[in-house]
Tab-separated table of C-alpha atoms in Angstrom:
chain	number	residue	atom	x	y	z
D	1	UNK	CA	-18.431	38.952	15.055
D	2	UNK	CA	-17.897	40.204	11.600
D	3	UNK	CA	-21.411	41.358	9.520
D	4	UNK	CA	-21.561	41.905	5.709
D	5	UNK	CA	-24.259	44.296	4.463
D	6	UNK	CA	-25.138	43.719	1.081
D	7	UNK	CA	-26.567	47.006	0.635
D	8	UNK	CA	-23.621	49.009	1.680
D	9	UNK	CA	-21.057	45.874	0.571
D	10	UNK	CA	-19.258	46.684	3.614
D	11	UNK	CA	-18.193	44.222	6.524
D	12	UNK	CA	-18.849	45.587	10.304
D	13	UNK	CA	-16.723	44.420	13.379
D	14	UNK	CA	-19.240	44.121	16.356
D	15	UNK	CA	-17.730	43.277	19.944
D	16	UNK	CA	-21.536	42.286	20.741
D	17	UNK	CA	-22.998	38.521	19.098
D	18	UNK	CA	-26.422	39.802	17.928
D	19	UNK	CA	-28.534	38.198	15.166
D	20	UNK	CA	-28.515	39.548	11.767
D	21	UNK	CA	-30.780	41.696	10.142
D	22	UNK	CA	-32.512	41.342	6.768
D	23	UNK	CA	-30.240	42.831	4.170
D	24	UNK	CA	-26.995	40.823	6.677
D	25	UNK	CA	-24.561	37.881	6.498
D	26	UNK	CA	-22.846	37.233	9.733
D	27	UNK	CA	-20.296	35.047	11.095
D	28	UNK	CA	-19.829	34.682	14.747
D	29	UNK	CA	-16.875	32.697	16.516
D	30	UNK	CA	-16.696	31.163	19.933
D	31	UNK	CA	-13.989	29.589	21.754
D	32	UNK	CA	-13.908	27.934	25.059
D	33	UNK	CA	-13.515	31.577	27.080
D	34	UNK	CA	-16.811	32.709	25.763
D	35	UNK	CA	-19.084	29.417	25.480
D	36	UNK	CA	-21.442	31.460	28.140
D	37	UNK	CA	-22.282	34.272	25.574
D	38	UNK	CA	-22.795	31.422	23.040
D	39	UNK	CA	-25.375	29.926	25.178
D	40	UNK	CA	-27.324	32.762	25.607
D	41	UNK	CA	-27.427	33.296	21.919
D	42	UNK	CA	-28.886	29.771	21.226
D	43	UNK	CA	-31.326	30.759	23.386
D	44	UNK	CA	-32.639	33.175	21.298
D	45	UNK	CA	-32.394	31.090	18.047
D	46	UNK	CA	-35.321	29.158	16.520
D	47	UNK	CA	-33.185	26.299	15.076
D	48	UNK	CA	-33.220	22.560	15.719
D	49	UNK	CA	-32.407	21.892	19.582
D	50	UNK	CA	-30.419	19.004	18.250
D	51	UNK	CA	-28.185	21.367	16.377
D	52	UNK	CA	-27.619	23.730	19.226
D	53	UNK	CA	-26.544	20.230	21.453
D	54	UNK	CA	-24.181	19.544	18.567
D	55	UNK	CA	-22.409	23.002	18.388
D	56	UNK	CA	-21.870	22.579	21.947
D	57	UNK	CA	-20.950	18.802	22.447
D	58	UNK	CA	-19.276	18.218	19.691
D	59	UNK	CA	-18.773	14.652	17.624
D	60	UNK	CA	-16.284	11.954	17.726
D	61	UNK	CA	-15.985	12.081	13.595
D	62	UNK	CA	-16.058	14.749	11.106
D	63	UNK	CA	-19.940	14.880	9.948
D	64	UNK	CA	-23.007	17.789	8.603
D	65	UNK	CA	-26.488	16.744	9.482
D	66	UNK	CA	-29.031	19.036	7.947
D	67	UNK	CA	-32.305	20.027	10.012
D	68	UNK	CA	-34.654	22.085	9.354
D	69	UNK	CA	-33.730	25.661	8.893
D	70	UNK	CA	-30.280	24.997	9.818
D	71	UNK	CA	-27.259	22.401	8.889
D	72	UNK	CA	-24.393	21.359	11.378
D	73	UNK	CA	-20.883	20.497	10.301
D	74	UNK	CA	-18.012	19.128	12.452
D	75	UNK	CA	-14.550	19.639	11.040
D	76	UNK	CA	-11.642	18.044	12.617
D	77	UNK	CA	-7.928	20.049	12.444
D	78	UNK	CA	-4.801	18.147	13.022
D	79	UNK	CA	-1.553	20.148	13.564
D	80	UNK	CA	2.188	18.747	13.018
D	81	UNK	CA	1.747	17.440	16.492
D	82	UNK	CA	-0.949	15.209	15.859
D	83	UNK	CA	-3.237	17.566	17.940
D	84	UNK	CA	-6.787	17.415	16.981
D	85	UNK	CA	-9.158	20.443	17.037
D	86	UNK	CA	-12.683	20.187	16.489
D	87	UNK	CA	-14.462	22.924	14.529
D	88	UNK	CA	-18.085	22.936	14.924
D	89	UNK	CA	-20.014	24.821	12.551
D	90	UNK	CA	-23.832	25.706	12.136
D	91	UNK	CA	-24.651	27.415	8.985
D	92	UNK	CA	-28.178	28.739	8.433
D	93	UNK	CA	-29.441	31.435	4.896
D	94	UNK	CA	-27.774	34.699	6.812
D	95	UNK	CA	-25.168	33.521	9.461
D	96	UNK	CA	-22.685	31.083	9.928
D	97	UNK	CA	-21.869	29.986	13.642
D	98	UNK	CA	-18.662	28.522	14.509
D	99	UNK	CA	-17.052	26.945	17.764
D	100	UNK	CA	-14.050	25.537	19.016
D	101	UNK	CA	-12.739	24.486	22.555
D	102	UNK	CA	-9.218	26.932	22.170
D	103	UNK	CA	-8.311	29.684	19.879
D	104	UNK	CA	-6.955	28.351	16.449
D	105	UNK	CA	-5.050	29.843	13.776
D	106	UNK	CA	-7.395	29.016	11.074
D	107	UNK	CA	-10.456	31.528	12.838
D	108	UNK	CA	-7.514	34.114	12.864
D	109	UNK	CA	-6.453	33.787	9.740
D	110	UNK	CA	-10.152	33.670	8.247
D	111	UNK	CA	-10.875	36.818	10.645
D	112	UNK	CA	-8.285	38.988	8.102
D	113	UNK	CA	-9.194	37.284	5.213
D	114	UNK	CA	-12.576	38.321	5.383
D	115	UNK	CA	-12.120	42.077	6.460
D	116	UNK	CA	-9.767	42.287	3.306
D	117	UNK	CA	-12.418	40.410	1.222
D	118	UNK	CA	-16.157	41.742	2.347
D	119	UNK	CA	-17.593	40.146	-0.457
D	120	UNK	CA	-16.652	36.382	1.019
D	121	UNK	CA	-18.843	36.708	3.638
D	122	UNK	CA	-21.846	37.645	1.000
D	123	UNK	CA	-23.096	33.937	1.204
D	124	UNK	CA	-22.861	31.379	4.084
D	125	UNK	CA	-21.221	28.874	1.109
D	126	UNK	CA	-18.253	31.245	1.054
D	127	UNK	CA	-18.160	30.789	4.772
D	128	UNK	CA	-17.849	27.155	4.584
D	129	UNK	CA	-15.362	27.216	1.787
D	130	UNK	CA	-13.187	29.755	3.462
D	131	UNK	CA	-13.315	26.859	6.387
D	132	UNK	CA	-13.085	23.773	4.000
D	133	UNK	CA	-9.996	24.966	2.142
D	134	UNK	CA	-8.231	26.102	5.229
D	135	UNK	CA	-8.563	22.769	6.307
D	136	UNK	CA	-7.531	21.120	3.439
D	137	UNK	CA	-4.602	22.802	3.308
D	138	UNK	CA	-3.546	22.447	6.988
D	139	UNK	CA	-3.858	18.585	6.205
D	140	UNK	CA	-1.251	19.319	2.922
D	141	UNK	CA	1.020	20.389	5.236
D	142	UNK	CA	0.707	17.661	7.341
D	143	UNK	CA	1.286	15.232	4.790
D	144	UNK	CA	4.383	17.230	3.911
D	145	UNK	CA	5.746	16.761	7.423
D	146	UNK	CA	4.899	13.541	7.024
D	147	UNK	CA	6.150	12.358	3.941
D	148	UNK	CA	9.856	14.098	4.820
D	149	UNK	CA	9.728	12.197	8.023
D	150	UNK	CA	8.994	8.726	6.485
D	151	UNK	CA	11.860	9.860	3.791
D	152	UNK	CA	14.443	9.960	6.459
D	153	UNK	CA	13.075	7.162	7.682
D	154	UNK	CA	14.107	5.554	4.523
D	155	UNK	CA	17.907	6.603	4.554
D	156	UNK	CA	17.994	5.412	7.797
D	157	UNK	CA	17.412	1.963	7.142
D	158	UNK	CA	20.398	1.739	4.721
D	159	UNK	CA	22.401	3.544	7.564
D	160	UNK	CA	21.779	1.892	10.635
D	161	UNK	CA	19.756	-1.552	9.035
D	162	UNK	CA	20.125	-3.232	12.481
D	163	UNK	CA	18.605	-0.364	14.430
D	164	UNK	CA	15.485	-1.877	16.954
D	165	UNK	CA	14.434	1.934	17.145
D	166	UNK	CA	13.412	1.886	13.693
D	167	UNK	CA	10.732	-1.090	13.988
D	168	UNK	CA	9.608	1.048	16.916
D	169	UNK	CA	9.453	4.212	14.882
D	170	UNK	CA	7.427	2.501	11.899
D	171	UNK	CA	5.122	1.305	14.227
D	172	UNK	CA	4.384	4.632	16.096
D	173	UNK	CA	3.850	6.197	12.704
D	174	UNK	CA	1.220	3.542	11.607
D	175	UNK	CA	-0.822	3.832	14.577
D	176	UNK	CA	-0.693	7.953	14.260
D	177	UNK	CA	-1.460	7.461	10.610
D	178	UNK	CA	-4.147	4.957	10.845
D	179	UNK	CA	-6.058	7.078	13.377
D	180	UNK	CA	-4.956	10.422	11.107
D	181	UNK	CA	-7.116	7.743	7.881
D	182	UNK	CA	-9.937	7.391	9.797
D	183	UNK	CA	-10.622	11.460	10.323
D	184	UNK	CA	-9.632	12.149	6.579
D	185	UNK	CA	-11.747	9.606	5.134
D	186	UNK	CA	-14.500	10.870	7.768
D	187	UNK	CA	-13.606	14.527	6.266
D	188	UNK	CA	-13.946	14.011	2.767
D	189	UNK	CA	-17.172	12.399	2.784
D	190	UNK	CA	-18.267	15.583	4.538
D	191	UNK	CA	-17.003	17.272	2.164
D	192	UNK	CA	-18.684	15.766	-0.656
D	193	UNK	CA	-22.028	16.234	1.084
D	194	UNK	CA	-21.827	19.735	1.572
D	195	UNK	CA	-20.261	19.912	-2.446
D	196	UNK	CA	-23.915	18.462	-3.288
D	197	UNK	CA	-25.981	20.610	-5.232
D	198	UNK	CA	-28.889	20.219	-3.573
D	199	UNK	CA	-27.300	21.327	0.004
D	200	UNK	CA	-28.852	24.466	1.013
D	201	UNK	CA	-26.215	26.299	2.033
D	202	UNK	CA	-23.930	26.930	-1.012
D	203	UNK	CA	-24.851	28.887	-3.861
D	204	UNK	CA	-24.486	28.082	-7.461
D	205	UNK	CA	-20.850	30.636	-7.054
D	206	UNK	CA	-19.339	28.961	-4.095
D	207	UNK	CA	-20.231	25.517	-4.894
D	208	UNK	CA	-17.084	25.274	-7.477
D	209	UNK	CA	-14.816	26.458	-4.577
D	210	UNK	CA	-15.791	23.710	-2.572
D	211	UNK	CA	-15.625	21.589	-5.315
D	212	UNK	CA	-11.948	22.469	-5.420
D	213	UNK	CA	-11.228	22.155	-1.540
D	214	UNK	CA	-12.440	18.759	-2.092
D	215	UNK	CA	-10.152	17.944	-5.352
D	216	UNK	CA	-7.172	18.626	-2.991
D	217	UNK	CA	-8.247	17.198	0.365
D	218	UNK	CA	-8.840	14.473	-1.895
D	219	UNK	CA	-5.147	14.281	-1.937
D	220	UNK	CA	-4.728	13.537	1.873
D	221	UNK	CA	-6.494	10.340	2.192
D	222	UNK	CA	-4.765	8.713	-0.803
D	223	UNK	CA	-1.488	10.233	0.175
D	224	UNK	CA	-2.191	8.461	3.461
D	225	UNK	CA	-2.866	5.412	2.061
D	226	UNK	CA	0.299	5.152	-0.009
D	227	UNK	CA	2.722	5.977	3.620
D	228	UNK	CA	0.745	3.370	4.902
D	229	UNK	CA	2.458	0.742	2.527
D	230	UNK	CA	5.495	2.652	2.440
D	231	UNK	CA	5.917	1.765	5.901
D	232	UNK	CA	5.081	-1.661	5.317
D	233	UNK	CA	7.634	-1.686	2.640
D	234	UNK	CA	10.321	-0.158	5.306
D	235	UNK	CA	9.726	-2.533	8.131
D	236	UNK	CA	10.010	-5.551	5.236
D	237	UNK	CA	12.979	-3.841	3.671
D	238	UNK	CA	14.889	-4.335	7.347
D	239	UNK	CA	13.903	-7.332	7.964
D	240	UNK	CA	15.641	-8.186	4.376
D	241	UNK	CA	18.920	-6.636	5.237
D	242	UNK	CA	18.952	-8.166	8.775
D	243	UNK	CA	18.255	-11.772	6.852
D	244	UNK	CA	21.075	-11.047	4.264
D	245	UNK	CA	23.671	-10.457	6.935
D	246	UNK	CA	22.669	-13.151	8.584
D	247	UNK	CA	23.227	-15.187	5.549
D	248	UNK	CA	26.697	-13.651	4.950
D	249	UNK	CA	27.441	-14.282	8.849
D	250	UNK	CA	26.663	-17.840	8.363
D	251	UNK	CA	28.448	-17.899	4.544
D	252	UNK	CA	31.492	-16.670	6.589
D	253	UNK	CA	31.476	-19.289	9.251
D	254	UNK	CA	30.929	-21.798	7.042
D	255	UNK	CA	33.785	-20.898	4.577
D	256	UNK	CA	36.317	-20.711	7.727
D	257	UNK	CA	35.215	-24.138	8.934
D	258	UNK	CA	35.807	-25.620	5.101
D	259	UNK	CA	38.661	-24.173	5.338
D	260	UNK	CA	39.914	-25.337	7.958
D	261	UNK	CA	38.469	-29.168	7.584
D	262	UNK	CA	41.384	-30.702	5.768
D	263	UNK	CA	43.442	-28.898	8.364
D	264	UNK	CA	41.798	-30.920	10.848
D	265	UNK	CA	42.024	-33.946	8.869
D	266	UNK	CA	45.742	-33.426	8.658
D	267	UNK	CA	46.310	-33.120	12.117
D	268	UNK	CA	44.546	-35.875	13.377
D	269	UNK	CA	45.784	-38.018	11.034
D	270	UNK	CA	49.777	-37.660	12.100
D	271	UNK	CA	48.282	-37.648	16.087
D	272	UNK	CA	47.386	-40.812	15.689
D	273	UNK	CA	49.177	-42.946	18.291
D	274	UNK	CA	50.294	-45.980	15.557
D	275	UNK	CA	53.991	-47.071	16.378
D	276	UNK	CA	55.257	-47.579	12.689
D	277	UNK	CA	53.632	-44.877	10.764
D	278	UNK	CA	55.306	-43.099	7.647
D	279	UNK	CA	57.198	-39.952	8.189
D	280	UNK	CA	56.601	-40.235	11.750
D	281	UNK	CA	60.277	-39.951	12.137
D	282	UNK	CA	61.698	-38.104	9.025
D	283	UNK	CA	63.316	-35.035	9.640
D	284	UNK	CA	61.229	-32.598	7.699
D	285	UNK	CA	58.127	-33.924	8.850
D	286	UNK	CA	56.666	-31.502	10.768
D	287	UNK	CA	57.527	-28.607	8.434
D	288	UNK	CA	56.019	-30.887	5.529
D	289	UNK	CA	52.395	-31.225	7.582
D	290	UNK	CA	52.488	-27.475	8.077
D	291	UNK	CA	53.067	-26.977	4.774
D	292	UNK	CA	50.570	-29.577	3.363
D	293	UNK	CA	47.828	-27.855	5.774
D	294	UNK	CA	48.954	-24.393	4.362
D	295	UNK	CA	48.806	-25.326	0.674
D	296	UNK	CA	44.922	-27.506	1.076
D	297	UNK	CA	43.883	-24.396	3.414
D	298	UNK	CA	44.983	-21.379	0.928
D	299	UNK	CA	43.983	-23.588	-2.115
D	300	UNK	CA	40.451	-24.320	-0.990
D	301	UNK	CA	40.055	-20.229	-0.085
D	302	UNK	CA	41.046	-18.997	-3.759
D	303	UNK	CA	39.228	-21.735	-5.169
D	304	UNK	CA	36.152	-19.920	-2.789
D	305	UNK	CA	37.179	-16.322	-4.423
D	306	UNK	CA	37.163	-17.715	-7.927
D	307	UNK	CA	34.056	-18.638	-7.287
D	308	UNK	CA	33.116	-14.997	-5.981
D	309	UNK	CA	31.792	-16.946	-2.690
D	310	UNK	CA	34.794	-15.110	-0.834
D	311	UNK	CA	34.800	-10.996	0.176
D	312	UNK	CA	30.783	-11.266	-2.295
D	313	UNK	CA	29.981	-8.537	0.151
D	314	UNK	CA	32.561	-5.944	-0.234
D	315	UNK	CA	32.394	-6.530	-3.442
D	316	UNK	CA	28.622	-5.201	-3.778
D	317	UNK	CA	29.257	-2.210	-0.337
D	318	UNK	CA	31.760	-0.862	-3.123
């Protein structure tokens, strides 16, 4: 529990959760290990019993209701795991209340912050910022990781086109960023409420913070957006080289059989089983079919390579 006095402008580390006095701004965090001493503190709070059930229960999407001498916010944290934390907030005129099922970095980080910076705890708003940005930026990074994931991605098409894995893979990461869409679009619309001049809880000095930490989580959901149709793009792009090599596997077959057609031709035509046929019996015969098959067979392929219809696809790999 960390207490700012704005007489002194001094912050105070209590071990004890106890509720502010007049001249005080406190903020009070609770994990998991000491939900019990969090209880017992409601207790002895007159705000909405709705807001007390929230802090405890939690929500399925990122929200702030506002009651009556209170607000609560839920703020949803997703590590480079895909791990979701839920912060629950409730932020009243002189203390700010915050929960979470396991110890985060964010709380720890805030913890220094604020004992280096008394004067960010003056206000509940810079409370919420403090939270807001922290949270924005821990969804940057995420779309960092992502972005230099669905990158490789990428290269790996041209590598290994014919790869099933990598249908599998752009699948996985559409379902993780679909469900990652639907908590950042959730997010910034609680964002936007709490940037709202007429919300209670932010001053006329932090309101332009917060209008910042929602500039850049603005960032996230249309980031999000545009991986979604890079992957789209991806899965098509495979599918496009796995239809061109197709093609050039049929091209190929289908130059070797013209190719070999007047070969054929040739050869059935002197297996015929006439008695009197010409050059049936001349001396040379035989050498004069093979050549005759030789000559149609090579003529008909660099007639194809004139053409560029023969070797087209080395020509393009080089």
């Amino acid at each position: 529990m960390l207490c700012y006095n704005a007489n002194t402008k001094q912050i105070q580390k209590l071990e004890t959760p106890r509720l502010p006095q007049d001249h005080e701004v406190c903020w009070l965090h609770f994990t998991e290990r000491t939900k019990e001493t969090l209880q017992d503190l409601l207790e002895n709070l007159s705000i909405h019993p709705l807001a007390k059930k929230a802090l405890l229960n939690g929500s399925d999407f990122p929200k702030v209701d506002e009651y009556e001498k209170c607000a609560f916010v839920s703020i949803f944290i997703v590590n480079d795991q895909f791990q979701k934390t839920q912060l629950r907030i409730i932020a009243t005129e002189q203390y700010v209340i915050s929960y979470t099922e396991r110890e985060i970095e964010l709380a720890k980080k805030l913890f220094v912050h604020l004992q280096h910076h008394p004067d960010d705890l003056s206000h509940p708003g810079y409370v919420l910022y403090q939270f807001l940005n922290s949270a924005a930026m821990e969804y940057l990074e995420l779309v960092d990781y992502i972005a230099s994931h669905i990158q490789a991605l990428e290269k790996q098409v041209f590598k290994t086109p014919f790869a099933n894995e990598i249908g599998h893979l752009v699948f996985r990461w559409k379902v993780r960023i679909h469900e990652l869409r639907q908590i950042a679009e959730a997010q910034e619309e609680m964002m936007k409420t709490i940037g709202h001049s007429d919300f209670p809880y932010v001053n006329e000095e932090s309101n332009p913070y917060i209008q910042d930490a929602i500039a850049r989580f603005s960032r996230v959901t249309s980031a999000l957006d545009t991986f979604k149709e890079t992957l789209t793009g991806i899965f098509d792009l495979q599918l496009s080289l796995k239809s061109d090599h197709m093609n050039v596997i049929m091209k190929t077959l289908t130059l070797v059989s013209v190719v070999f057609i007047p070969m054929t031709f040739i050869a059935g035509l002197y297996g015929m089983n006439f008695e009197k046929m010409p050059e049936l019996r001349w001396e040379y015969g035989y050498f004069y079919a093979l050549l005759l098959m030789a000559f149609l067979g090579g003529g008909i392929a660099l007639y194809f390579k004139k053409k560029g219809w023969w070797g087209e696809r080395s020509k393009h790999q080089k």
